[in-house]
Amino acid sequence: MTTRETSEDIDDAAAVWAARLDGEPLSFEERRALEAWTTADPRRQGALARAMAILAHFDRAKALGPQFDPRAHARPSGGLRIGRREFVAGGSLAAGLGAVAVLAPSLLQPAQQFATAKGEVRSVPLEDGSVVWLNTGSTIKVNYNSSRRGIVLVSGEALFDVAKNPSRPFVVRAESMDVRAVGTSFTVSRLANRPVEVVVREGLVDLSRDDSTAVRLTPGARALAPSSGPVQVSQLGSDSVSRALSWRKGLLDFDGTTLGDAAATFARYSDQQIVIDDPELSGRTVTGLFSSTNPVGFAQAVALSMNIKARTVGDTVHLSH
């Protein structure tokens, strides 16, 4: 016979989780464990919200001054002051501060989601002053709490201009990779059948993977991070970084890009597809700036420069000899 978990047991476990959430960011395994714990019993979500509210109460009380801080008036039998984690774990405020939960930001509220359609580029201002630029067909989830500004790049590509806050790091999750910064500017892309790509425009960025791989990137660095295997880091010039961000202006910058890769890139921005009928043409390279939503114009320009044919049939433009 299974014994039903008591409310006191749940409150004690919630206090431990709240204390852990108030410290260093959770690892991937810890986030999975927390999610499993909260979803197993609906009472646990409320208990965790109350425990986090107590920590928020301590933060507010400390800001107001020692006369408002409960720790200043509570001592255990040994005479030492009680810390905020011990106070929460002991349950001393659980009953008296239950109402505070409605005032504190909940960790368990659904994350905000922002997305762009094919061919759309948009900027998303965040509550902390950071700004996210979403490229075509991209989706992010934003989940901030008191100690961490969390973003999940579900798909696509985004530029993050991060407001500085050393006590509240900004962490972007892409597949098995965490991209961590305090105040900087960088892009992260998560595209099908490609490794996660990170390009740093300003500041320092730390990459960490679930297998404990860790890499620090400096301005101008580009990292390709597959789900396993070594992370490949190269250094780009400032001009190359600027050109790589041309998509914000509705442009695609190709610099020695194969025609096959260029056609695949255009497919992310437009329903008009470029089909290369002769396989030999796929390996030819192209250089220049092109409108991201005009694959027909691109194909016609390529046909003229390569002395090949561009034929449009419906929503498809064919390239051939």
Tab-separated table of C-alpha atoms in Angstrom:
chain	number	residue	atom	x	y	z
A	1	MET	CA	0.000	0.000	0.000
A	2	THR	CA	1.408	3.370	-1.048
A	3	THR	CA	1.422	6.075	1.626
A	4	ARG	CA	0.047	9.410	0.386
A	5	GLU	CA	2.581	12.192	0.679
A	6	THR	CA	1.587	14.639	3.406
A	7	SER	CA	1.388	18.390	2.901
A	8	GLU	CA	4.264	18.778	5.348
A	9	ASP	CA	6.412	16.422	3.258
A	10	ILE	CA	5.589	18.414	0.133
A	11	ASP	CA	6.392	21.727	1.851
A	12	ASP	CA	9.740	20.392	3.039
A	13	ALA	CA	10.684	19.197	-0.468
A	14	ALA	CA	9.462	22.466	-1.982
A	15	ALA	CA	11.668	24.415	0.429
A	16	VAL	CA	14.705	22.431	-0.717
A	17	TRP	CA	13.887	23.072	-4.385
A	18	ALA	CA	13.299	26.774	-3.712
A	19	ALA	CA	16.697	27.058	-2.032
A	20	ARG	CA	18.377	25.323	-4.976
A	21	LEU	CA	16.603	27.566	-7.479
A	22	ASP	CA	17.756	30.599	-5.521
A	23	GLY	CA	21.404	29.612	-6.005
A	24	GLU	CA	23.330	28.598	-9.113
A	25	PRO	CA	21.325	27.775	-12.276
A	26	LEU	CA	20.073	24.199	-12.356
A	27	SER	CA	21.767	21.654	-14.570
A	28	PHE	CA	19.853	19.867	-17.313
A	29	GLU	CA	19.333	16.818	-15.087
A	30	GLU	CA	18.127	18.990	-12.208
A	31	ARG	CA	15.641	20.802	-14.448
A	32	ARG	CA	14.263	17.450	-15.586
A	33	ALA	CA	14.010	16.274	-11.978
A	34	LEU	CA	12.182	19.441	-10.929
A	35	GLU	CA	9.751	19.136	-13.812
A	36	ALA	CA	9.043	15.498	-12.915
A	37	TRP	CA	8.539	16.395	-9.257
A	38	THR	CA	6.098	19.257	-9.885
A	39	THR	CA	3.995	17.401	-12.463
A	40	ALA	CA	3.585	14.269	-10.331
A	41	ASP	CA	1.257	15.988	-7.829
A	42	PRO	CA	-0.627	19.286	-8.392
A	43	ARG	CA	-0.094	20.216	-4.713
A	44	ARG	CA	3.634	20.464	-5.328
A	45	GLN	CA	3.328	23.399	-7.736
A	46	GLY	CA	1.499	25.461	-5.135
A	47	ALA	CA	4.009	24.472	-2.444
A	48	LEU	CA	6.935	25.545	-4.601
A	49	ALA	CA	5.240	28.853	-5.432
A	50	ARG	CA	4.765	29.503	-1.702
A	51	ALA	CA	8.380	28.637	-0.957
A	52	MET	CA	9.613	30.952	-3.707
A	53	ALA	CA	7.306	33.665	-2.366
A	54	ILE	CA	8.999	33.359	1.017
A	55	LEU	CA	12.391	33.905	-0.599
A	56	ALA	CA	10.979	36.903	-2.447
A	57	HIS	CA	9.676	38.205	0.897
A	58	PHE	CA	13.199	38.012	2.326
A	59	ASP	CA	14.562	39.952	-0.639
A	60	ARG	CA	11.953	42.687	-0.228
A	61	ALA	CA	12.409	42.819	3.532
A	62	LYS	CA	16.178	43.098	3.203
A	63	ALA	CA	15.771	45.984	0.774
A	64	LEU	CA	13.509	47.836	3.232
A	65	GLY	CA	15.985	47.543	6.096
A	66	PRO	CA	16.892	45.271	9.025
A	67	GLN	CA	13.828	46.320	11.017
A	68	PHE	CA	11.674	44.525	8.420
A	69	ASP	CA	13.874	41.430	8.090
A	70	PRO	CA	12.441	38.434	10.031
A	71	ARG	CA	15.918	36.918	10.313
A	72	ALA	CA	17.020	39.847	12.463
A	73	HIS	CA	14.544	38.779	15.146
A	74	ALA	CA	14.805	35.001	14.935
A	75	ARG	CA	17.606	32.938	16.404
A	76	PRO	CA	17.894	29.185	16.944
A	77	SER	CA	18.850	27.824	20.362
A	78	GLY	CA	22.567	28.004	19.505
A	79	GLY	CA	22.375	31.767	19.154
A	80	LEU	CA	23.274	31.987	15.433
A	81	ARG	CA	21.136	33.917	13.018
A	82	ILE	CA	18.934	31.911	10.676
A	83	GLY	CA	19.748	32.238	6.967
A	84	ARG	CA	17.072	32.684	4.344
A	85	ARG	CA	17.327	29.087	3.091
A	86	GLU	CA	17.170	27.642	6.602
A	87	PHE	CA	14.203	29.876	7.407
A	88	VAL	CA	12.314	28.582	4.361
A	89	ALA	CA	13.260	24.968	4.977
A	90	GLY	CA	12.147	25.227	8.579
A	91	GLY	CA	8.692	26.283	7.481
A	92	SER	CA	8.573	29.170	9.958
A	93	LEU	CA	6.893	31.498	7.471
A	94	ALA	CA	4.838	28.999	5.482
A	95	ALA	CA	1.553	29.801	7.175
A	96	GLY	CA	2.014	33.513	7.711
A	97	LEU	CA	3.262	34.283	4.197
A	98	GLY	CA	1.019	32.029	2.140
A	99	ALA	CA	-0.690	35.058	0.672
A	100	VAL	CA	2.610	36.429	-0.590
A	101	ALA	CA	2.691	33.736	-3.262
A	102	VAL	CA	0.253	35.644	-5.418
A	103	LEU	CA	2.647	38.628	-5.437
A	104	ALA	CA	5.844	36.762	-6.275
A	105	PRO	CA	6.781	35.831	-9.852
A	106	SER	CA	5.939	32.165	-10.329
A	107	LEU	CA	8.593	29.879	-11.723
A	108	LEU	CA	5.945	27.534	-12.975
A	109	GLN	CA	3.870	29.914	-15.062
A	110	PRO	CA	3.896	29.060	-18.771
A	111	ALA	CA	6.830	30.563	-20.625
A	112	GLN	CA	6.113	33.382	-23.048
A	113	GLN	CA	6.480	32.277	-26.640
A	114	PHE	CA	7.413	34.433	-29.623
A	115	ALA	CA	7.592	33.269	-33.229
A	116	THR	CA	8.046	34.501	-36.777
A	117	ALA	CA	6.436	33.210	-39.941
A	118	LYS	CA	8.371	32.311	-43.068
A	119	GLY	CA	9.967	35.446	-44.469
A	120	GLU	CA	9.235	37.494	-41.335
A	121	VAL	CA	11.879	39.212	-39.198
A	122	ARG	CA	10.889	40.956	-35.968
A	123	SER	CA	12.375	42.409	-32.804
A	124	VAL	CA	11.057	41.423	-29.355
A	125	PRO	CA	11.821	43.743	-26.404
A	126	LEU	CA	12.080	41.843	-23.111
A	127	GLU	CA	11.171	43.021	-19.614
A	128	ASP	CA	14.802	43.475	-18.507
A	129	GLY	CA	15.737	45.767	-21.381
A	130	SER	CA	17.219	43.028	-23.566
A	131	VAL	CA	16.086	42.770	-27.188
A	132	VAL	CA	15.754	39.638	-29.298
A	133	TRP	CA	15.758	39.752	-33.094
A	134	LEU	CA	13.998	36.718	-34.571
A	135	ASN	CA	14.922	35.567	-38.044
A	136	THR	CA	12.520	33.815	-40.413
A	137	GLY	CA	10.604	30.792	-39.111
A	138	SER	CA	12.011	31.068	-35.593
A	139	THR	CA	10.490	30.348	-32.189
A	140	ILE	CA	11.722	31.161	-28.689
A	141	LYS	CA	10.311	30.628	-25.201
A	142	VAL	CA	11.117	33.189	-22.502
A	143	ASN	CA	11.083	32.118	-18.867
A	144	TYR	CA	12.635	34.617	-16.444
A	145	ASN	CA	12.934	34.141	-12.687
A	146	SER	CA	14.608	36.087	-9.899
A	147	SER	CA	18.065	34.558	-10.455
A	148	ARG	CA	18.175	33.711	-14.156
A	149	ARG	CA	16.937	35.030	-17.480
A	150	GLY	CA	16.130	31.875	-19.404
A	151	ILE	CA	15.464	31.547	-23.137
A	152	VAL	CA	14.831	28.380	-25.143
A	153	LEU	CA	15.533	28.596	-28.856
A	154	VAL	CA	12.988	26.082	-30.117
A	155	SER	CA	13.927	26.527	-33.756
A	156	GLY	CA	15.425	29.004	-36.186
A	157	GLU	CA	17.860	31.817	-35.510
A	158	ALA	CA	17.948	34.809	-33.172
A	159	LEU	CA	20.186	37.718	-32.255
A	160	PHE	CA	20.284	38.520	-28.544
A	161	ASP	CA	21.249	42.034	-27.409
A	162	VAL	CA	21.516	41.417	-23.677
A	163	ALA	CA	21.091	44.054	-20.954
A	164	LYS	CA	23.857	43.812	-18.356
A	165	ASN	CA	22.969	42.278	-14.999
A	166	PRO	CA	25.816	40.279	-13.394
A	167	SER	CA	23.554	38.870	-10.675
A	168	ARG	CA	21.060	37.528	-13.215
A	169	PRO	CA	22.776	35.719	-16.095
A	170	PHE	CA	21.141	35.402	-19.495
A	171	VAL	CA	21.081	31.776	-20.692
A	172	VAL	CA	19.897	30.556	-24.099
A	173	ARG	CA	19.134	26.843	-24.394
A	174	ALA	CA	19.520	25.271	-27.872
A	175	GLU	CA	19.303	21.477	-28.058
A	176	SER	CA	21.883	20.223	-25.511
A	177	MET	CA	23.790	23.509	-25.385
A	178	ASP	CA	23.534	26.401	-22.913
A	179	VAL	CA	24.789	29.769	-24.164
A	180	ARG	CA	25.429	31.957	-21.131
A	181	ALA	CA	26.108	35.694	-20.988
A	182	VAL	CA	25.679	38.663	-18.662
A	183	GLY	CA	25.640	41.625	-21.044
A	184	THR	CA	26.642	41.057	-24.641
A	185	SER	CA	25.383	40.569	-28.194
A	186	PHE	CA	25.391	37.219	-29.966
A	187	THR	CA	23.430	35.043	-32.363
A	188	VAL	CA	22.305	31.457	-31.918
A	189	SER	CA	20.911	29.317	-34.726
A	190	ARG	CA	19.218	25.948	-34.443
A	191	LEU	CA	18.424	24.651	-37.914
A	192	ALA	CA	17.418	21.189	-39.070
A	193	ASN	CA	20.303	18.815	-39.776
A	194	ARG	CA	22.897	21.388	-38.710
A	195	PRO	CA	24.905	21.868	-35.519
A	196	VAL	CA	23.970	24.707	-33.200
A	197	GLU	CA	25.830	27.826	-34.314
A	198	VAL	CA	26.837	30.751	-32.096
A	199	VAL	CA	28.410	34.003	-33.305
A	200	VAL	CA	29.551	36.635	-30.779
A	201	ARG	CA	29.214	40.253	-31.828
A	202	GLU	CA	30.175	41.859	-28.493
A	203	GLY	CA	31.312	40.704	-25.048
A	204	LEU	CA	32.063	37.209	-23.767
A	205	VAL	CA	29.860	34.133	-24.094
A	206	ASP	CA	30.250	30.780	-22.333
A	207	LEU	CA	29.032	27.598	-24.005
A	208	SER	CA	28.322	24.500	-21.968
A	209	ARG	CA	26.930	21.198	-23.159
A	210	ASP	CA	25.190	18.495	-21.158
A	211	ASP	CA	28.277	16.268	-21.502
A	212	SER	CA	30.299	18.899	-19.535
A	213	THR	CA	31.941	20.384	-22.634
A	214	ALA	CA	32.713	24.056	-21.910
A	215	VAL	CA	34.023	26.770	-24.254
A	216	ARG	CA	34.445	30.538	-23.814
A	217	LEU	CA	33.912	32.723	-26.892
A	218	THR	CA	35.333	36.200	-27.423
A	219	PRO	CA	34.065	38.937	-29.790
A	220	GLY	CA	34.083	37.796	-33.412
A	221	ALA	CA	34.126	34.096	-32.513
A	222	ARG	CA	31.952	31.578	-34.330
A	223	ALA	CA	31.230	28.175	-32.776
A	224	LEU	CA	29.639	25.112	-34.353
A	225	ALA	CA	28.364	22.841	-31.597
A	226	PRO	CA	26.997	19.438	-32.622
A	227	SER	CA	25.067	17.389	-30.072
A	228	SER	CA	28.240	15.322	-29.539
A	229	GLY	CA	31.862	15.602	-30.563
A	230	PRO	CA	34.170	18.621	-30.384
A	231	VAL	CA	32.927	22.200	-30.621
A	232	GLN	CA	34.573	23.898	-33.601
A	233	VAL	CA	35.574	27.524	-32.992
A	234	SER	CA	36.804	29.966	-35.631
A	235	GLN	CA	37.442	33.698	-35.591
A	236	LEU	CA	35.542	36.045	-37.890
A	237	GLY	CA	36.407	39.627	-38.686
A	238	SER	CA	34.024	42.374	-37.625
A	239	ASP	CA	32.955	42.849	-41.252
A	240	SER	CA	32.065	39.171	-41.527
A	241	VAL	CA	29.988	39.347	-38.346
A	242	SER	CA	28.118	42.384	-39.654
A	243	ARG	CA	27.431	40.671	-42.976
A	244	ALA	CA	26.178	37.565	-41.167
A	245	LEU	CA	23.519	39.775	-39.553
A	246	SER	CA	22.268	41.177	-42.852
A	247	TRP	CA	19.069	39.167	-42.427
A	248	ARG	CA	17.825	41.849	-40.011
A	249	LYS	CA	17.612	44.166	-43.044
A	250	GLY	CA	15.930	41.577	-45.238
A	251	LEU	CA	19.174	40.664	-47.008
A	252	LEU	CA	21.165	37.470	-47.421
A	253	ASP	CA	24.937	37.746	-47.655
A	254	PHE	CA	26.675	34.962	-49.580
A	255	ASP	CA	30.462	34.820	-49.647
A	256	GLY	CA	31.664	31.831	-51.634
A	257	THR	CA	28.468	29.964	-50.740
A	258	THR	CA	27.579	26.974	-52.897
A	259	LEU	CA	24.502	27.349	-55.063
A	260	GLY	CA	22.955	24.349	-53.311
A	261	ASP	CA	23.348	25.953	-49.876
A	262	ALA	CA	22.064	29.284	-51.175
A	263	ALA	CA	18.937	27.599	-52.551
A	264	ALA	CA	18.367	25.895	-49.173
A	265	THR	CA	18.743	29.242	-47.401
A	266	PHE	CA	16.174	30.918	-49.653
A	267	ALA	CA	13.764	28.057	-48.871
A	268	ARG	CA	13.690	29.272	-45.262
A	269	TYR	CA	12.397	32.679	-46.346
A	270	SER	CA	10.024	32.018	-49.225
A	271	ASP	CA	7.539	29.446	-50.514
A	272	GLN	CA	9.018	30.004	-53.959
A	273	GLN	CA	11.592	27.260	-54.256
A	274	ILE	CA	14.822	27.132	-56.246
A	275	VAL	CA	15.352	23.748	-57.883
A	276	ILE	CA	18.752	22.944	-59.369
A	277	ASP	CA	18.073	20.494	-62.174
A	278	ASP	CA	21.739	19.804	-62.972
A	279	PRO	CA	23.607	18.412	-59.913
A	280	GLU	CA	26.878	19.858	-61.190
A	281	LEU	CA	25.543	23.365	-60.632
A	282	SER	CA	24.955	22.791	-56.905
A	283	GLY	CA	28.669	23.022	-56.168
A	284	ARG	CA	29.229	26.321	-57.926
A	285	THR	CA	29.741	29.268	-55.604
A	286	VAL	CA	28.018	32.614	-55.392
A	287	THR	CA	28.955	35.887	-53.686
A	288	GLY	CA	26.849	38.981	-53.052
A	289	LEU	CA	23.915	40.532	-51.187
A	290	PHE	CA	20.401	39.488	-52.199
A	291	SER	CA	16.858	40.187	-51.032
A	292	SER	CA	15.860	37.289	-48.771
A	293	THR	CA	12.298	37.152	-50.112
A	294	ASN	CA	13.133	37.295	-53.829
A	295	PRO	CA	14.460	33.872	-54.860
A	296	VAL	CA	13.374	34.444	-58.472
A	297	GLY	CA	15.490	37.598	-58.706
A	298	PHE	CA	18.414	35.723	-57.177
A	299	ALA	CA	18.034	32.839	-59.626
A	300	GLN	CA	17.878	35.207	-62.585
A	301	ALA	CA	21.005	37.042	-61.424
A	302	VAL	CA	22.841	33.736	-60.958
A	303	ALA	CA	21.732	32.503	-64.364
A	304	LEU	CA	23.067	35.659	-65.988
A	305	SER	CA	26.429	35.525	-64.204
A	306	MET	CA	26.937	31.765	-64.727
A	307	ASN	CA	25.577	31.666	-68.277
A	308	ILE	CA	22.892	29.155	-67.349
A	309	LYS	CA	19.089	29.130	-67.620
A	310	ALA	CA	16.445	30.156	-65.044
A	311	ARG	CA	12.911	28.961	-65.785
A	312	THR	CA	9.957	29.768	-63.521
A	313	VAL	CA	7.097	27.258	-63.258
A	314	GLY	CA	4.444	28.235	-60.723
A	315	ASP	CA	6.124	28.677	-57.340
A	316	THR	CA	9.348	27.037	-58.502
A	317	VAL	CA	12.321	28.450	-60.377
A	318	HIS	CA	14.535	25.891	-62.116
A	319	LEU	CA	18.233	26.354	-62.803
A	320	SER	CA	19.867	24.303	-65.544
A	321	HIS	CA	22.393	24.428	-68.352
